Amino acid sequence: MNMKTNYKYLFMAGLLSAGMTACVDDNDWGTDSSYNRLFGAQDIQVSAMATTAEVTFDRLSSVDYYILELSTDSLYQEDYHQGSRIDTVRESPYILEGLTGETTYFLRMKAFSNNGTSPSLWSYFEDGDRRSFETDGEQIFNSVASADLTESTVRLTWLADAEVTHIDVYASEEAFDAGEPALQTYQITADDRAASACTISGLESQTEYWFVIYNGTTKRGEIGATTTPPMPDADLKISLEEGVTLIDQVLIDDLAAQAQVAAGGASSYSLTLGIPGGAAMEVHGVDEETGEATGLAIPEGMSVTFFALPGERPVLSFQKSLEIGGTHGYIRFEGLTIVDDGCQYLVNESNGAAIGDFTLTNCMIDNMNRSIVRLQASDAVTFNAITIDNCVVTNIGSGGYAVFRVDNAAYTIGAINVTNSTFSNVGHNFIQAGKCALSEVNFNGVTFYNAPNNASRYLVDANGNSTNVNVENTLFGLTPGRGIRTDGTVTVVNSFKTTDGVFSSNDFDVDVTSPEATSAEVFTDPENGDFTLLLDDLNGIGDPRWFTE
């Protein structure tokens, strides 16, 4: 076969073709106007939240508007899908509202013009190999306040006007995620919907729960909450509402009357008063004539527990001392910060009294000018016990009074017990019990530092008394003051003194003598109240809150 090209004939064919083109004004073949269409939306992006999504795209100037189709179906056909949502979009970004949480959506857009140009083909939102996006889980629950919690109930609130039908209660978030059955289902009533709130009852105390709220089958929120520890038992257990800032005589007398009714009118009755977490509460009576603050008096026959509810530690500020004259089975403070707002003494009793026990548990006191308990009555006063447990007390007694001043022959006290607590910077005697019939003093798991900080003052001064003093698992840091003065016995077990913790007189031996170390070598930052142990050998001695293992 001859492959040689004949350029002459090729040149003539080109001229003929050019001549033919020059003689024709337009194409002599037909065109399809359907191909004259707009370009579709480009680079569609979706940023989804729970009930809204922001759609952004490259908008062309030749486009007057776009039709956006949104569906939970896959939008696989050319025509609009039955049940789709159709929005007219003119700007980017565009906000889709009214979506359902935790739902998969498909989205596509088509461009339109008012000049008759055919609309574009569909442009699809794509995420990798998927044409869908998913909304976040919706959260219509409000946070659960401490006042919404009791030992057996949780009050739940949600966004106003939300469409909701029921709440499922689970043992935990993990139980819900694992598909375990609900512990109970609460059907939301019309009144609940109007209030945007309901109370779930029948719960166990001090127990974590997970709550999931629905509208039909659509989950609209979930939240966890833990019921409170059981409030100490009493004839009347009641919690103050958040926003209350004063416990005065009117309030305490009214609660006492309710408690006595609950006790069937008995002369001895009891009240547990819950203080909301984070509350700042003044505690005092009011003189009816002058309007000045007076000491809050515990009503005759009533036993009372001032009890901190969950949350940030509540603060009780005393402008005047608490009055405990009369007969009371117990007076207790639990989980509170107690502030000297002018009272100088937490208790400064000038009347006869008979108290079963006076107890502070898990409390904080700083800068109490004088005493936790001072008795100045000439009448008989008896306590079965005064107990301080799991407390931290700093900077007390600078006003020239002992932390516990009970020095009168008219007083009878079964025991003063101090356990698992820290006392630092004590300006006077810790216990002053001359003449008082004080049977025993028990220290167990206590850290003392600079207590007492006065060379003439005593840890325990029971001069002339046969008070027995038992010291166990107790650590004595820097101690310029004196030790224990009593005619009773002093027993010391598993206790330690730093080398600067030796009492200047009336000292006593401890049985843990190694390692030899100063307070600065034993405690992390004692001058600033951090008594965390630096020496592992001392773990197990002193207040357990400072142990390192």
XYZ file of C-alpha atoms in Angstrom, residues 39-482:
444
model
C -24.861 26.570 35.940
C -25.886 24.989 39.223
C -24.790 25.935 42.731
C -21.141 25.109 43.284
C -19.248 23.979 46.403
C -22.284 23.406 48.627
C -21.248 23.224 52.295
C -23.424 22.451 55.322
C -22.660 23.227 58.969
C -25.282 21.416 61.030
C -26.374 21.957 64.605
C -29.268 20.379 66.486
C -32.269 22.110 64.894
C -30.590 24.387 62.351
C -28.015 24.141 59.591
C -26.071 26.794 57.716
C -25.841 26.201 53.958
C -23.158 28.029 51.982
C -22.448 27.852 48.236
C -20.918 29.799 45.363
C -23.731 31.989 44.055
C -23.583 33.083 40.394
C -24.706 36.600 39.347
C -26.742 35.168 36.472
C -28.961 33.272 38.941
C -32.006 34.988 40.429
C -32.827 32.294 42.966
C -32.260 28.682 43.888
C -34.651 25.966 44.891
C -33.304 23.939 47.805
C -34.784 20.504 48.373
C -34.268 18.843 51.768
C -35.356 15.325 52.572
C -34.675 12.399 54.849
C -34.887 10.341 51.653
C -31.890 10.030 49.363
C -33.175 12.372 46.566
C -32.352 9.825 43.887
C -34.991 10.828 41.305
C -35.075 13.869 39.055
C -38.490 15.130 40.147
C -39.223 16.479 43.591
C -39.689 13.812 46.221
C -42.947 13.458 48.056
C -42.558 14.841 51.586
C -39.494 16.916 50.736
C -39.028 20.375 52.131
C -38.670 23.042 49.422
C -37.062 26.414 50.216
C -36.437 29.342 47.881
C -32.902 30.585 48.448
C -31.525 33.925 47.268
C -28.391 34.421 49.365
C -25.476 32.471 50.759
C -25.217 31.590 53.573
C -28.746 30.324 54.093
C -30.056 29.075 57.454
C -32.266 26.005 57.547
C -34.436 26.113 60.651
C -36.870 23.679 62.230
C -34.731 20.581 61.775
C -34.891 17.523 64.000
C -31.932 16.545 66.149
C -29.849 13.465 65.370
C -31.417 13.095 61.928
C -29.808 12.337 58.550
C -30.751 14.753 55.760
C -30.096 14.878 51.999
C -29.864 18.229 50.243
C -29.718 19.439 46.646
C -30.130 22.760 44.858
C -31.232 23.956 41.419
C -30.553 27.419 39.947
C -33.301 29.518 38.295
C -33.379 32.737 36.291
C -36.221 35.101 35.458
C -35.013 35.660 31.860
C -36.246 32.337 30.527
C -32.962 30.491 30.655
C -33.512 26.888 31.586
C -32.815 26.006 35.243
C -29.660 24.181 36.083
C -29.364 20.545 36.790
C -29.462 19.483 40.433
C -26.325 20.175 42.470
C -25.978 17.857 45.430
C -24.383 18.397 48.801
C -21.691 15.762 49.139
C -19.597 14.763 52.131
C -16.938 12.449 50.828
C -18.813 9.535 49.316
C -22.072 10.505 51.076
C -24.820 12.893 49.931
C -26.072 13.539 53.456
C -25.393 15.361 56.707
C -26.557 14.652 60.253
C -27.821 17.143 62.823
C -26.486 17.193 66.342
C -28.466 15.856 69.254
C -30.972 18.435 70.448
C -30.764 19.693 74.027
C -33.889 21.392 75.344
C -33.208 20.530 78.995
C -32.058 23.347 81.241
C -29.309 22.588 83.714
C -30.480 20.994 86.954
C -30.062 23.349 89.929
C -29.209 22.062 93.380
C -32.624 23.226 94.563
C -34.187 20.834 92.015
C -32.686 17.811 93.774
C -33.870 15.876 96.783
C -32.974 12.435 98.024
C -35.850 10.861 96.046
C -36.849 13.365 93.346
C -35.375 15.373 90.476
C -37.165 18.379 89.036
C -36.475 18.816 85.316
C -37.101 21.941 83.256
C -36.882 22.554 79.506
C -37.288 25.259 76.891
C -40.650 26.997 76.944
C -43.292 25.899 74.429
C -41.319 22.813 73.398
C -43.344 19.922 72.004
C -42.661 16.961 74.311
C -44.489 13.782 75.236
C -42.490 11.752 77.752
C -39.228 11.273 79.651
C -37.374 7.984 79.971
C -35.259 7.460 83.087
C -32.088 5.346 82.895
C -29.582 4.149 85.456
C -26.793 6.000 83.642
C -25.778 7.502 80.319
C -23.936 4.262 79.564
C -27.115 2.272 80.179
C -28.970 4.469 77.673
C -26.194 4.212 75.080
C -26.114 0.442 75.506
C -29.840 0.193 74.751
C -30.819 -1.038 78.188
C -34.494 -0.641 79.084
C -35.594 2.494 80.910
C -36.118 2.264 84.655
C -39.335 4.218 84.257
C -41.193 6.377 81.736
C -42.796 9.596 82.853
C -45.717 10.781 80.708
C -45.636 14.576 80.469
C -48.972 16.165 81.350
C -50.603 19.299 79.982
C -49.748 21.112 83.219
C -46.125 20.003 82.832
C -46.032 21.373 79.286
C -47.482 24.684 80.424
C -44.833 24.963 83.142
C -42.059 23.465 80.994
C -41.168 21.408 84.054
C -41.934 18.170 85.838
C -40.738 16.239 88.878
C -39.528 12.651 88.578
C -40.121 10.784 91.841
C -39.497 7.328 93.253
C -35.699 7.628 92.941
C -32.985 6.289 95.229
C -30.934 8.690 97.333
C -27.386 9.631 96.312
C -27.855 7.898 92.943
C -26.988 9.041 89.426
C -29.716 8.967 86.763
C -29.909 9.790 83.054
C -33.030 11.491 81.705
C -34.045 11.530 78.011
C -36.930 13.696 76.802
C -38.903 12.868 73.644
C -41.545 14.207 71.340
C -43.022 10.939 70.157
C -40.008 8.986 68.930
C -37.827 12.063 68.438
C -35.248 12.607 71.150
C -35.076 16.265 72.142
C -32.589 16.276 74.968
C -30.783 14.315 77.631
C -29.228 15.197 80.961
C -27.793 13.561 84.029
C -28.514 14.343 87.683
C -27.686 12.765 91.010
C -30.116 12.687 93.895
C -28.893 14.103 97.162
C -27.612 12.127 100.107
C -30.460 11.394 102.439
C -31.153 14.391 104.597
C -30.811 13.459 108.268
C -34.038 12.037 109.540
C -36.366 14.364 111.434
C -40.032 14.946 112.090
C -39.860 17.694 109.452
C -37.377 17.754 106.597
C -37.552 20.878 104.489
C -35.238 22.718 102.096
C -35.062 26.468 101.780
C -35.827 27.821 98.330
C -33.006 29.317 96.324
C -32.961 33.062 96.796
C -33.678 32.956 100.529
C -30.903 34.905 102.242
C -31.986 35.036 105.899
C -32.777 32.501 108.574
C -34.489 34.615 111.225
C -36.588 33.962 114.296
C -39.871 34.181 112.413
C -38.740 31.481 110.008
C -37.257 29.162 112.613
C -40.325 29.505 114.891
C -42.663 28.745 111.991
C -40.654 25.647 111.044
C -40.580 24.580 114.679
C -44.374 24.758 114.817
C -44.630 22.617 111.679
C -42.155 20.097 113.084
C -44.042 19.834 116.343
C -47.283 19.187 114.491
C -45.504 16.511 112.440
C -44.341 14.969 115.728
C -47.934 14.740 116.927
C -47.584 17.648 119.321
C -44.762 16.051 121.325
C -42.631 18.328 123.480
C -39.499 16.912 121.846
C -39.456 17.225 118.055
C -36.935 17.623 115.257
C -36.195 19.624 112.117
C -33.729 19.125 109.285
C -33.265 22.376 107.394
C -31.687 21.996 103.936
C -29.516 24.919 102.831
C -29.220 25.193 99.008
C -25.791 24.705 97.514
C -23.990 28.005 97.014
C -26.390 29.930 99.270
C -25.094 32.872 101.300
C -27.325 33.005 104.341
C -27.495 35.394 107.291
C -28.544 33.816 110.582
C -29.964 36.048 113.318
C -33.106 37.211 115.048
C -34.418 40.775 114.926
C -35.280 42.962 117.900
C -38.905 44.000 117.439
C -38.332 47.445 118.954
C -34.968 48.463 117.537
C -34.811 46.291 114.426
C -31.264 45.306 115.371
C -29.937 41.784 114.970
C -30.249 39.414 117.913
C -29.102 35.884 118.481
C -31.205 33.242 116.763
C -32.797 31.121 119.512
C -33.449 27.425 118.927
C -37.046 26.869 120.128
C -37.542 24.864 123.289
C -37.679 21.112 122.757
C -36.510 21.231 119.139
C -33.569 19.325 117.757
C -32.225 20.789 114.536
C -29.766 19.989 111.767
C -28.598 22.764 109.460
C -27.766 20.654 106.426
C -25.937 21.624 103.224
C -27.624 20.483 100.046
C -25.450 19.509 97.038
C -23.486 22.141 95.197
C -21.010 24.743 96.305
C -20.659 24.833 100.074
C -23.336 27.147 101.562
C -22.272 29.969 103.871
C -23.986 30.813 107.153
C -23.039 34.266 108.436
C -23.733 34.943 112.119
C -24.044 38.563 113.216
C -24.975 37.331 116.683
C -24.294 34.050 118.461
C -26.679 31.122 118.281
C -28.790 30.768 121.441
C -29.218 27.158 122.561
C -30.733 27.592 126.025
C -33.380 25.052 126.972
C -33.652 21.375 126.154
C -32.589 19.966 122.792
C -31.827 16.429 121.720
C -29.173 17.714 119.293
C -27.963 20.769 117.411
C -25.958 19.950 114.292
C -24.272 21.682 111.366
C -23.331 19.625 108.307
C -21.389 20.650 105.190
C -21.395 24.405 105.833
C -19.024 27.345 105.942
C -19.619 29.270 109.168
C -18.656 32.941 109.188
C -18.161 35.313 112.104
C -20.034 38.374 110.834
C -19.853 40.036 114.230
C -20.912 37.164 116.492
C -17.386 36.414 117.840
C -18.727 33.114 119.210
C -20.815 30.566 117.360
C -22.431 29.747 120.729
C -22.197 32.114 123.707
C -24.804 30.686 126.038
C -25.896 32.548 129.158
C -28.909 30.375 130.042
C -29.271 26.903 131.416
C -29.361 24.174 128.809
C -29.535 20.421 128.355
C -28.152 19.289 124.998
C -27.827 15.722 123.808
C -25.057 16.491 121.318
C -23.684 19.573 119.629
C -21.978 18.578 116.367
C -20.164 20.193 113.460
C -19.548 17.805 110.558
C -17.686 18.683 107.344
C -17.691 22.384 108.167
C -15.241 25.220 107.476
C -14.570 28.068 109.899
C -12.053 30.839 109.304
C -11.447 33.944 111.418
C -13.846 33.177 114.238
C -12.786 35.865 116.701
C -13.342 33.870 119.864
C -15.039 30.510 120.426
C -17.032 27.773 118.774
C -18.711 27.123 122.133
C -18.501 29.419 125.128
C -20.703 28.825 128.162
C -21.245 31.744 130.526
C -24.420 30.613 132.291
C -24.602 30.404 136.063
C -27.350 27.802 135.688
C -26.638 24.165 134.966
C -25.607 23.302 131.429
C -25.124 19.742 130.235
C -23.917 18.215 126.973
C -23.706 14.519 126.320
C -21.043 15.364 123.749
C -19.533 18.182 121.720
C -18.207 16.764 118.443
C -16.127 18.240 115.632
C -15.716 15.852 112.695
C -14.145 16.340 109.258
C -13.787 20.086 109.729
C -11.122 22.707 108.965
C -10.835 25.589 111.431
C -8.276 28.360 110.953
C -7.440 31.642 112.677
C -9.615 31.289 115.731
C -9.358 32.698 119.247
C -7.480 35.905 118.550
C -10.087 37.725 120.647
C -8.786 36.088 123.811
C -11.117 33.116 124.319
C -10.639 29.370 124.042
C -12.085 27.448 121.093
C -14.156 25.572 123.682
C -14.545 27.544 126.914
C -16.574 25.550 129.422
C -14.927 26.445 132.729
C -17.626 26.394 135.398
C -18.623 23.854 138.014
C -22.240 24.191 136.861
C -21.373 22.490 133.581
C -21.340 18.778 132.846
C -19.975 17.480 129.550
C -19.653 13.830 128.698
C -16.957 14.271 126.033
C -15.398 16.686 123.591
C -14.557 14.691 120.450
C -12.402 16.010 117.613
C -11.915 13.661 114.658
C -10.525 13.848 111.104
C -10.097 17.611 111.353
C -7.508 20.381 111.093
C -6.979 23.291 113.468
C -4.403 25.960 112.674
C -3.494 29.318 114.177
C -5.366 29.005 117.467
C -4.891 32.186 119.491
C -5.948 30.886 122.900
C -6.515 27.577 124.681
C -8.040 24.933 122.500
C -10.086 23.579 125.410
C -10.504 25.506 128.670
C -12.398 23.349 131.117
C -11.408 24.382 134.634
C -13.965 23.249 137.226
C -16.226 21.766 134.502
C -17.209 18.140 134.959
C -15.707 17.153 131.616
C -15.333 13.402 131.490
C -13.002 13.020 128.515
C -11.401 14.641 125.510
C -10.768 12.508 122.422
C -8.505 13.500 119.516
C -8.396 11.055 116.603
C -7.076 11.852 113.121
C -6.382 15.527 113.852
C -3.741 17.871 112.436
C -2.739 20.739 114.724
C -0.516 23.586 113.535
C 0.373 26.659 115.572
C -2.290 25.534 117.995
C -2.078 27.164 120.387
C 0.150 29.906 119.019
C 0.500 31.629 122.384
C 3.219 30.496 124.795
C 0.914 30.854 127.795
C -2.010 28.878 126.384
C -2.856 25.172 126.459
C -4.020 22.534 124.070
C -6.193 21.224 126.907
C -6.486 23.041 130.210
C -8.584 20.953 132.589
C -6.808 22.269 135.641
C -8.076 20.620 138.810
C -10.241 18.169 136.848
C -9.788 14.467 136.341
C -10.531 14.739 132.617
C -9.050 11.861 130.611
C -7.420 12.895 127.338
C -7.008 10.347 124.548
C -4.795 11.226 121.576
C -4.742 8.866 118.588
C -3.489 9.195 115.007
C -2.815 12.876 115.609
C -0.068 15.103 114.192
C 1.265 18.168 115.986
C 3.077 20.745 113.887
C 4.535 24.069 114.980
C 3.319 24.632 118.554
C 4.604 27.560 120.627
C 2.022 26.906 123.355
C 1.587 24.484 126.213
